[in-house]
Amino acid sequence: MIDDNEQITKMVSTFLSLNNHKCTIANHAQDGLEFMIKNEYDAVILDLTMPDMDGYDILEKINESDIRYKVIVLTASNISQENMEKIKQSETKIILQKPVDIDVLLEKISQVANL
Amino acid sequence: MTMEEALVEGYVFDAKHSESIDKINKILLQYGLTPNQSKVYLHLTKAGEKTASELSKNLKIPRTETYHLLNSLEQKGIIYSIFGKPSRFNSIPINEAMNILIDNEKKRVEDLESKKKTIVSLWETLPEFHSEKTVLPENRFQSLQGRNSILVKIEQMTKTATKSIHVLGTEANFIKFYHTDFVDYLKNTKSELEIVTTFSEKGNYVFEGIDLENIKKLDDNHQDNFSFIIKDESEVLFFVNNLDTEFSAMWTDSKSFVSTLESLFKMIWRKSKHILEKESAELDEKQYEHRLREIEQEKIILDYLHKNVLAKKRERN
């Protein structure tokens, strides 16, 4: 999970572990990108608005690279038409806007990650 | 053409001939020929048929340029080519050639006259601002065509302004001045600068570099595609046919015209918001909304975790 909101990442991570899933946290986009390159994950939960490098930059870098991930965008921001086009061209499978119901979040993660 | 050149070129004149050639050369320039075109034409006229190669050698002009010169002289109609390998060139007799060059110049003037009609017809589309037949000093008008002429006027206005420079128009109106000194003229004015314009999400790159304090955002509903620049409430440069590719503008110091546009500008300036104010307000609102959603999300997960942790505790007990 790549999100600069530490509270949310900790909570989602705990929530997922309660549901028998492992979650790696990255509170900085650059760290998240490095994890994605070095490791393998069933899915990536990605926030869009982050300082320095944002979620759109990550999606663009994934597109430019050989790595392929099933991405779930989880954001509190409104997405402009222009940015929506960027997302459509990426590996993003689902876009969820915060606040999202916890059951829906779990369902979507399971669905995207084929769990 | 100097005597020395004349000798090199294969026809020998004495000093008095050289003087005549110099005179003819100068006169031919006034008929629209370049010095080298004149040189080639005179050489053919005196020396007769030549190939491009011979001309290049005799006149010491690079061969590529010689071809260009021959081509342009042929297009002007004062030399002709004789097909063959290689092609040879000869000139039309000088009296005929002069008539052709005069006709060419006449056509050029006719072309200028036809453009004059365009300016006049443009002028006629504008309303009359005064009925007096005598033109008062403050009722001068200038119709400007072409980006350079308009830029020169803007430079004059901004440099001589002592009180204010007011600019109104959409970015689309002023985009034609992108990559010119337009913005520098505005930035360097010593008078008060006020700009009301559209402000796109990508940033107002047309007025890039100008202090945002000086810019207010033109209402998005502003449909009128007009723009103008007012100097010291005494002169206005009003752009006409903004959507055309041709640059056209009208400058005037007509009091009635300037005061009408100045009132319009002041009214729009008063109603409009500063870019900074609006952006900052919008940003705060967006940040607040964003944070609120984050908190709600945290609450949802926290509620879930509480319930589950409590449930597990109960199970253990």
Short mmCIF file of C-alpha atoms in Angstrom, two decimals:
data_model
loop_
_atom_site.label_atom_id
_atom_site.label_comp_id
_atom_site.label_asym_id
_atom_site.label_seq_id
_atom_site.Cartn_x
_atom_site.Cartn_y
_atom_site.Cartn_z
CA MET A 1 0.00 0.00 0.00
CA ILE A 2 1.46 3.31 -1.09
CA ASP A 3 -0.07 6.21 0.82
CA ASP A 4 1.49 9.14 2.66
CA ASN A 5 -1.20 8.93 5.35
CA GLU A 6 0.52 6.77 7.98
CA GLN A 7 -2.63 6.28 10.01
CA ILE A 8 -4.52 4.82 7.08
CA THR A 9 -1.68 2.56 5.97
CA LYS A 10 -1.29 1.16 9.50
CA MET A 11 -5.02 0.60 9.85
CA VAL A 12 -5.45 -0.99 6.42
CA SER A 13 -2.43 -3.17 7.10
CA THR A 14 -3.92 -4.35 10.42
CA PHE A 15 -7.30 -4.82 8.78
CA LEU A 16 -5.77 -6.95 6.03
CA SER A 17 -3.75 -9.02 8.48
CA LEU A 18 -6.97 -9.69 10.42
CA ASN A 19 -8.29 -11.03 7.14
CA ASN A 20 -5.18 -13.15 6.58
CA HIS A 21 -3.47 -10.97 3.98
CA LYS A 22 0.03 -9.59 4.12
CA CYS A 23 0.53 -5.91 3.40
CA THR A 24 3.70 -3.95 2.82
CA ILE A 25 3.50 -0.27 3.59
CA ALA A 26 5.22 2.59 1.79
CA ASN A 27 4.51 6.10 3.06
CA HIS A 28 6.68 7.62 0.38
CA ALA A 29 5.99 7.16 -3.31
CA GLN A 30 9.66 6.57 -4.10
CA ASP A 31 9.83 3.74 -1.52
CA GLY A 32 6.69 2.23 -2.97
CA LEU A 33 8.15 2.28 -6.45
CA GLU A 34 11.34 0.57 -5.22
CA PHE A 35 9.31 -2.14 -3.43
CA MET A 36 7.36 -2.73 -6.61
CA ILE A 37 10.54 -3.14 -8.62
CA LYS A 38 12.31 -5.39 -6.09
CA ASN A 39 9.40 -7.55 -4.93
CA GLU A 40 6.24 -9.12 -6.22
CA TYR A 41 2.74 -8.32 -4.95
CA ASP A 42 -0.74 -9.57 -5.83
CA ALA A 43 -2.02 -6.00 -5.97
CA VAL A 44 -0.99 -2.45 -5.17
CA ILE A 45 -3.22 0.00 -3.31
CA LEU A 46 -2.13 3.42 -4.46
CA ASP A 47 -2.95 6.90 -3.20
CA LEU A 48 -2.81 9.66 -5.80
CA THR A 49 -2.03 12.80 -3.82
CA MET A 50 1.35 12.57 -2.19
CA PRO A 51 4.21 15.02 -1.73
CA ASP A 52 7.26 14.91 -4.03
CA MET A 53 6.23 12.07 -6.30
CA ASP A 54 2.49 11.42 -6.61
CA GLY A 55 0.40 8.43 -7.64
CA TYR A 56 0.20 9.60 -11.25
CA ASP A 57 4.00 9.63 -11.45
CA ILE A 58 4.06 6.07 -10.16
CA LEU A 59 1.48 4.94 -12.71
CA GLU A 60 3.51 6.61 -15.44
CA LYS A 61 6.74 4.98 -14.29
CA ILE A 62 5.06 1.56 -14.15
CA ASN A 63 3.78 2.12 -17.69
CA GLU A 64 7.27 3.00 -18.89
CA SER A 65 8.83 -0.06 -17.21
CA ASP A 66 8.48 -3.80 -17.74
CA ILE A 67 6.83 -4.38 -14.36
CA ARG A 68 3.11 -4.98 -14.37
CA TYR A 69 0.88 -4.62 -11.32
CA LYS A 70 -2.82 -4.73 -10.70
CA VAL A 71 -3.42 -1.34 -9.17
CA ILE A 72 -6.29 -0.21 -6.97
CA VAL A 73 -6.41 3.54 -6.71
CA LEU A 74 -7.62 4.64 -3.27
CA THR A 75 -7.79 8.39 -3.10
CA ALA A 76 -9.47 11.21 -1.23
CA SER A 77 -8.94 13.59 -4.12
CA ASN A 78 -11.25 14.46 -6.96
CA ILE A 79 -9.85 13.25 -10.28
CA SER A 80 -9.87 15.68 -13.17
CA GLN A 81 -10.78 14.54 -16.67
CA GLU A 82 -7.16 14.92 -17.73
CA ASN A 83 -5.90 12.78 -14.86
CA MET A 84 -8.63 10.23 -15.46
CA GLU A 85 -7.21 9.72 -18.95
CA LYS A 86 -3.79 9.05 -17.40
CA ILE A 87 -5.33 6.46 -15.07
CA LYS A 88 -7.18 4.79 -17.93
CA GLN A 89 -3.91 4.33 -19.78
CA SER A 90 -2.33 2.67 -16.74
CA GLU A 91 -2.60 -0.73 -15.08
CA THR A 92 -5.30 0.54 -12.74
CA LYS A 93 -8.13 -1.93 -12.33
CA ILE A 94 -10.34 -0.13 -9.83
CA ILE A 95 -10.68 3.42 -8.53
CA LEU A 96 -12.08 3.87 -5.03
CA GLN A 97 -12.72 7.21 -3.45
CA LYS A 98 -12.22 7.64 0.27
CA PRO A 99 -14.18 7.10 2.42
CA VAL A 100 -14.94 3.62 1.15
CA ASP A 101 -16.81 0.96 3.05
CA ILE A 102 -14.37 -1.51 4.59
CA ASP A 103 -16.20 -4.54 3.19
CA VAL A 104 -16.14 -3.04 -0.27
CA LEU A 105 -12.42 -2.40 0.06
CA LEU A 106 -11.78 -6.02 1.04
CA GLU A 107 -14.02 -7.32 -1.72
CA LYS A 108 -12.25 -5.23 -4.37
CA ILE A 109 -8.81 -6.21 -3.13
CA SER A 110 -9.78 -9.90 -3.23
CA GLN A 111 -11.30 -9.45 -6.67
CA VAL A 112 -8.33 -7.65 -8.20
CA ALA A 113 -5.71 -9.87 -6.54
CA ASN A 114 -7.67 -13.06 -7.32
CA LEU A 115 -7.53 -14.06 -3.68
CA MET B 1 30.62 46.57 -61.50
CA THR B 2 34.22 47.68 -61.44
CA MET B 3 36.49 47.96 -64.44
CA GLU B 4 38.45 45.03 -63.13
CA GLU B 5 35.33 42.88 -62.95
CA ALA B 6 34.35 43.94 -66.44
CA LEU B 7 37.71 42.77 -67.70
CA VAL B 8 37.41 39.44 -65.94
CA GLU B 9 33.96 38.93 -67.32
CA GLY B 10 35.24 38.91 -70.84
CA TYR B 11 34.18 42.21 -72.28
CA VAL B 12 36.56 45.06 -72.13
CA PHE B 13 35.43 48.61 -71.59
CA ASP B 14 37.44 51.62 -70.99
CA ALA B 15 36.95 53.74 -67.88
CA LYS B 16 33.97 55.71 -69.23
CA HIS B 17 32.08 52.46 -70.01
CA SER B 18 32.75 51.20 -66.55
CA GLU B 19 31.11 54.31 -65.16
CA SER B 20 28.00 53.71 -67.30
CA ILE B 21 27.79 50.11 -66.15
CA ASP B 22 27.96 51.25 -62.55
CA LYS B 23 25.10 53.66 -63.19
CA ILE B 24 22.96 51.02 -64.92
CA ASN B 25 23.68 48.65 -62.09
CA LYS B 26 22.47 51.13 -59.49
CA ILE B 27 19.34 51.97 -61.47
CA LEU B 28 18.49 48.28 -61.92
CA LEU B 29 18.52 47.90 -58.14
CA GLN B 30 15.70 50.43 -58.00
CA TYR B 31 13.72 48.20 -60.35
CA GLY B 32 13.75 45.38 -57.85
CA LEU B 33 16.89 43.49 -58.86
CA THR B 34 19.54 42.45 -56.35
CA PRO B 35 23.18 43.41 -57.10
CA ASN B 36 23.99 39.86 -58.25
CA GLN B 37 20.83 39.58 -60.35
CA SER B 38 21.79 42.83 -62.02
CA LYS B 39 25.31 41.55 -62.56
CA VAL B 40 24.09 38.34 -64.22
CA TYR B 41 21.55 40.17 -66.38
CA LEU B 42 24.07 42.74 -67.61
CA HIS B 43 26.63 40.08 -68.31
CA LEU B 44 24.18 38.08 -70.45
CA THR B 45 23.08 41.24 -72.22
CA LYS B 46 26.60 42.17 -73.19
CA ALA B 47 28.25 38.77 -73.53
CA GLY B 48 25.32 36.82 -75.07
CA GLU B 49 24.31 33.20 -74.50
CA LYS B 50 26.05 31.51 -71.59
CA THR B 51 25.70 28.34 -69.55
CA ALA B 52 25.25 28.57 -65.79
CA SER B 53 28.71 27.17 -65.37
CA GLU B 54 30.26 29.84 -67.61
CA LEU B 55 28.39 32.57 -65.77
CA SER B 56 29.47 31.21 -62.42
CA LYS B 57 33.09 31.17 -63.56
CA ASN B 58 33.04 34.57 -65.26
CA LEU B 59 31.23 36.37 -62.45
CA LYS B 60 32.87 34.43 -59.62
CA ILE B 61 29.50 33.59 -58.14
CA PRO B 62 29.04 30.12 -56.62
CA ARG B 63 27.27 27.79 -59.04
CA THR B 64 24.30 27.09 -56.73
CA GLU B 65 23.71 30.79 -56.30
CA THR B 66 24.06 31.31 -60.04
CA TYR B 67 21.23 28.83 -60.63
CA HIS B 68 19.08 30.66 -58.09
CA LEU B 69 19.86 33.98 -59.76
CA LEU B 70 19.06 32.62 -63.22
CA ASN B 71 15.85 31.11 -61.93
CA SER B 72 14.73 34.38 -60.32
CA LEU B 73 15.63 36.42 -63.42
CA GLU B 74 13.70 33.93 -65.57
CA GLN B 75 10.71 34.29 -63.24
CA LYS B 76 10.93 38.05 -63.58
CA GLY B 77 10.82 37.49 -67.34
CA ILE B 78 14.02 39.29 -68.32
CA ILE B 79 16.12 36.26 -69.32
CA TYR B 80 15.21 32.97 -70.98
CA SER B 81 16.78 29.53 -71.15
CA ILE B 82 17.60 27.47 -74.23
CA PHE B 83 17.11 23.76 -73.63
CA GLY B 84 20.12 21.61 -74.18
CA LYS B 85 22.89 19.84 -72.36
CA PRO B 86 23.83 22.00 -70.64
CA SER B 87 21.03 24.59 -70.76
CA ARG B 88 22.09 27.98 -72.01
CA PHE B 89 20.73 31.34 -70.97
CA ASN B 90 20.25 34.61 -72.75
CA SER B 91 18.69 37.94 -71.88
CA ILE B 92 15.72 39.87 -73.21
CA PRO B 93 16.91 43.13 -74.84
CA ILE B 94 17.31 45.86 -72.26
CA ASN B 95 14.44 48.11 -73.48
CA GLU B 96 11.99 45.17 -73.33
CA ALA B 97 13.43 44.05 -70.00
CA MET B 98 12.90 47.52 -68.55
CA ASN B 99 9.23 47.44 -69.59
CA ILE B 100 8.84 44.04 -67.93
CA LEU B 101 10.46 45.26 -64.72
CA ILE B 102 8.23 48.37 -64.70
CA ASP B 103 5.16 46.15 -65.16
CA ASN B 104 6.32 43.96 -62.28
CA GLU B 105 6.63 46.99 -60.02
CA LYS B 106 3.19 48.21 -61.14
CA LYS B 107 1.73 44.85 -60.14
CA ARG B 108 3.43 45.12 -56.76
CA VAL B 109 1.87 48.56 -56.21
CA GLU B 110 -1.51 47.19 -57.35
CA ASP B 111 -1.11 44.46 -54.74
CA LEU B 112 -0.40 47.07 -52.07
CA GLU B 113 -3.45 49.02 -53.23
CA SER B 114 -5.65 45.93 -52.89
CA LYS B 115 -4.39 45.49 -49.31
CA LYS B 116 -5.24 49.10 -48.66
CA LYS B 117 -8.84 48.28 -49.62
CA THR B 118 -8.86 45.55 -46.94
CA ILE B 119 -7.75 48.04 -44.31
CA VAL B 120 -10.36 50.56 -45.38
CA SER B 121 -13.13 47.95 -45.38
CA LEU B 122 -12.05 46.87 -41.89
CA TRP B 123 -12.25 50.46 -40.83
CA GLU B 124 -15.74 50.78 -42.19
CA THR B 125 -16.88 47.97 -39.92
CA LEU B 126 -16.10 50.14 -36.90
CA PRO B 127 -18.57 52.62 -35.52
CA GLU B 128 -18.16 56.35 -36.08
CA PHE B 129 -16.90 58.07 -33.01
CA HIS B 130 -17.38 61.69 -33.86
CA SER B 131 -19.32 63.69 -36.38
CA GLU B 132 -17.02 66.71 -36.66
CA LYS B 133 -15.23 66.92 -39.93
CA THR B 134 -12.18 68.53 -38.44
CA VAL B 135 -10.01 65.96 -36.77
CA LEU B 136 -9.02 67.17 -33.33
CA PRO B 137 -5.57 66.30 -32.03
CA GLU B 138 -7.06 63.91 -29.46
CA ASN B 139 -9.18 62.18 -32.05
CA ARG B 140 -6.49 60.42 -33.94
CA PHE B 141 -6.87 56.88 -35.24
CA GLN B 142 -4.36 54.39 -36.52
CA SER B 143 -5.27 51.09 -38.13
CA LEU B 144 -2.43 48.64 -37.58
CA GLN B 145 -1.87 45.42 -39.45
CA GLY B 146 0.70 42.79 -38.72
CA ARG B 147 2.12 41.63 -35.42
CA ASN B 148 5.23 43.78 -35.65
CA SER B 149 3.33 47.04 -36.19
CA ILE B 150 1.08 46.23 -33.24
CA LEU B 151 4.03 45.29 -31.03
CA VAL B 152 5.76 48.57 -31.88
CA LYS B 153 2.63 50.43 -30.78
CA ILE B 154 2.40 48.39 -27.55
CA GLU B 155 6.04 49.18 -26.85
CA GLN B 156 5.40 52.91 -27.40
CA MET B 157 2.34 52.86 -25.15
CA THR B 158 3.94 50.92 -22.29
CA LYS B 159 7.15 52.94 -22.39
CA THR B 160 5.46 56.32 -22.40
CA ALA B 161 2.74 55.44 -19.89
CA THR B 162 2.98 57.47 -16.68
CA LYS B 163 -0.22 56.55 -14.90
CA SER B 164 -1.67 53.17 -15.87
CA ILE B 165 -1.70 50.31 -18.33
CA HIS B 166 -4.93 48.35 -18.37
CA VAL B 167 -5.15 45.12 -20.35
CA LEU B 168 -8.31 43.15 -20.97
CA GLY B 169 -8.82 40.03 -23.06
CA THR B 170 -8.81 36.26 -23.09
CA GLU B 171 -5.57 34.32 -23.28
CA ALA B 172 -6.63 33.25 -26.75
CA ASN B 173 -6.54 36.90 -27.80
CA PHE B 174 -3.02 37.47 -26.60
CA ILE B 175 -1.56 34.08 -27.51
CA LYS B 176 -0.41 35.57 -30.80
CA PHE B 177 2.13 37.58 -28.83
CA TYR B 178 3.60 34.52 -27.14
CA HIS B 179 7.34 34.32 -27.84
CA THR B 180 7.55 38.08 -28.44
CA ASP B 181 8.61 40.92 -26.14
CA PHE B 182 4.95 41.62 -25.33
CA VAL B 183 5.16 40.47 -21.70
CA ASP B 184 8.46 42.30 -21.19
CA TYR B 185 6.88 45.53 -22.39
CA LEU B 186 4.12 45.09 -19.81
CA LYS B 187 6.52 44.06 -17.05
CA ASN B 188 8.81 47.00 -17.67
CA THR B 189 6.15 49.66 -17.64
CA LYS B 190 6.71 52.17 -14.88
CA SER B 191 3.01 52.81 -14.49
CA GLU B 192 0.38 50.79 -12.64
CA LEU B 193 -0.33 47.54 -14.49
CA GLU B 194 -3.70 45.82 -14.31
CA ILE B 195 -4.61 42.79 -16.42
CA VAL B 196 -7.93 41.01 -16.58
CA THR B 197 -7.69 37.77 -18.46
CA THR B 198 -8.70 34.13 -18.43
CA PHE B 199 -6.59 31.85 -16.32
CA SER B 200 -6.32 28.26 -17.46
CA GLU B 201 -5.65 25.35 -15.11
CA LYS B 202 -2.28 24.81 -16.75
CA GLY B 203 -1.24 28.32 -15.77
CA ASN B 204 -1.38 31.63 -17.42
CA TYR B 205 1.61 31.17 -19.67
CA VAL B 206 0.73 34.07 -21.95
CA PHE B 207 1.33 36.50 -19.08
CA GLU B 208 4.02 34.33 -17.51
CA GLY B 209 6.42 36.32 -15.38
CA ILE B 210 3.99 39.07 -14.51
CA ASP B 211 3.26 39.44 -10.81
CA LEU B 212 -0.05 37.70 -10.07
CA GLU B 213 -1.02 40.70 -7.97
CA ASN B 214 -1.45 42.55 -11.26
CA ILE B 215 -3.74 39.95 -12.79
CA LYS B 216 -7.40 39.29 -12.19
CA LYS B 217 -9.34 36.40 -13.58
CA LEU B 218 -11.77 37.13 -16.37
CA ASP B 219 -15.12 35.47 -15.79
CA ASP B 220 -15.34 32.16 -17.67
CA ASN B 221 -18.74 33.26 -18.94
CA HIS B 222 -17.09 36.15 -20.70
CA GLN B 223 -18.02 35.30 -24.26
CA ASP B 224 -17.05 38.50 -26.02
CA ASN B 225 -13.93 37.81 -27.90
CA PHE B 226 -12.49 41.29 -27.68
CA SER B 227 -9.36 42.66 -26.16
CA PHE B 228 -7.73 46.00 -25.67
CA ILE B 229 -4.92 47.85 -23.93
CA ILE B 230 -5.52 51.27 -22.42
CA LYS B 231 -2.70 53.67 -21.61
CA ASP B 232 -3.13 56.43 -19.03
CA GLU B 233 -6.87 56.49 -19.70
CA SER B 234 -6.01 58.45 -22.82
CA GLU B 235 -5.09 55.96 -25.54
CA VAL B 236 -6.43 52.56 -26.47
CA LEU B 237 -5.21 49.78 -28.70
CA PHE B 238 -8.21 47.74 -29.68
CA PHE B 239 -7.70 44.39 -31.37
CA VAL B 240 -9.97 43.58 -34.26
CA ASN B 241 -10.64 40.23 -35.95
CA ASN B 242 -8.87 38.46 -33.15
CA LEU B 243 -9.65 35.01 -34.40
CA ASP B 244 -8.18 35.63 -37.83
CA THR B 245 -4.63 34.61 -38.49
CA GLU B 246 -3.92 38.19 -39.65
CA PHE B 247 -3.04 40.60 -36.86
CA SER B 248 -5.19 43.70 -36.88
CA ALA B 249 -5.62 46.39 -34.30
CA MET B 250 -6.82 49.92 -34.05
CA TRP B 251 -5.18 52.58 -31.94
CA THR B 252 -6.98 55.74 -30.95
CA ASP B 253 -6.86 58.58 -28.46
CA SER B 254 -10.51 59.40 -29.10
CA LYS B 255 -11.82 60.51 -25.70
CA SER B 256 -15.27 58.99 -26.13
CA PHE B 257 -13.85 55.66 -27.25
CA VAL B 258 -11.16 55.50 -24.56
CA SER B 259 -13.47 56.56 -21.73
CA THR B 260 -16.07 53.97 -22.73
CA LEU B 261 -13.50 51.17 -22.71
CA GLU B 262 -11.87 52.48 -19.53
CA SER B 263 -15.24 52.39 -17.75
CA LEU B 264 -15.80 48.87 -19.02
CA PHE B 265 -12.35 47.85 -17.82
CA LYS B 266 -12.84 49.36 -14.36
CA MET B 267 -16.18 47.66 -13.98
CA ILE B 268 -14.77 44.25 -14.96
CA TRP B 269 -11.66 44.78 -12.77
CA ARG B 270 -13.88 45.56 -9.77
CA LYS B 271 -16.01 42.48 -10.31
CA SER B 272 -13.11 40.13 -10.98
CA LYS B 273 -11.09 38.33 -8.37
CA HIS B 274 -7.37 38.18 -8.03
CA ILE B 275 -5.87 34.96 -9.30
CA LEU B 276 -4.11 34.52 -5.97
CA GLU B 277 -7.25 35.04 -3.87
CA LYS B 278 -9.30 32.60 -5.83
CA GLU B 279 -6.57 29.96 -6.12
CA SER B 280 -5.81 30.13 -2.45
CA ALA B 281 -9.49 29.86 -1.49
CA GLU B 282 -9.99 26.98 -3.89
CA LEU B 283 -6.92 25.25 -2.53
CA ASP B 284 -8.07 25.56 1.08
CA GLU B 285 -11.44 24.18 0.16
CA LYS B 286 -9.89 21.26 -1.70
CA GLN B 287 -7.47 20.50 1.12
CA TYR B 288 -10.26 20.60 3.66
CA GLU B 289 -12.40 18.25 1.57
CA HIS B 290 -9.46 15.91 1.06
CA ARG B 291 -8.61 15.78 4.74
CA LEU B 292 -12.24 15.22 5.69
CA ARG B 293 -12.43 12.19 3.43
CA GLU B 294 -9.21 10.82 4.88
CA ILE B 295 -10.57 11.19 8.41
CA GLU B 296 -13.82 9.49 7.48
CA GLN B 297 -11.85 6.64 5.96
CA GLU B 298 -9.74 6.35 9.13
CA LYS B 299 -12.91 6.29 11.21
CA ILE B 300 -14.46 3.51 9.12
CA ILE B 301 -11.37 1.31 9.44
CA LEU B 302 -10.98 2.16 13.12
CA ASP B 303 -14.58 1.17 13.83
CA TYR B 304 -13.99 -2.13 12.08
CA LEU B 305 -10.78 -2.76 13.99
CA HIS B 306 -12.44 -1.92 17.32
CA LYS B 307 -15.27 -4.31 16.67
CA ASN B 308 -12.94 -7.09 15.57
CA VAL B 309 -10.43 -6.63 18.38
CA LEU B 310 -13.27 -6.58 20.92
CA ALA B 311 -14.79 -9.66 19.32
CA LYS B 312 -11.48 -11.50 19.50
CA LYS B 313 -11.01 -10.46 23.13
CA ARG B 314 -14.46 -11.81 23.92
CA GLU B 315 -13.63 -15.05 22.13
CA ARG B 316 -10.48 -15.41 24.23
CA ASN B 317 -12.38 -14.72 27.46
#
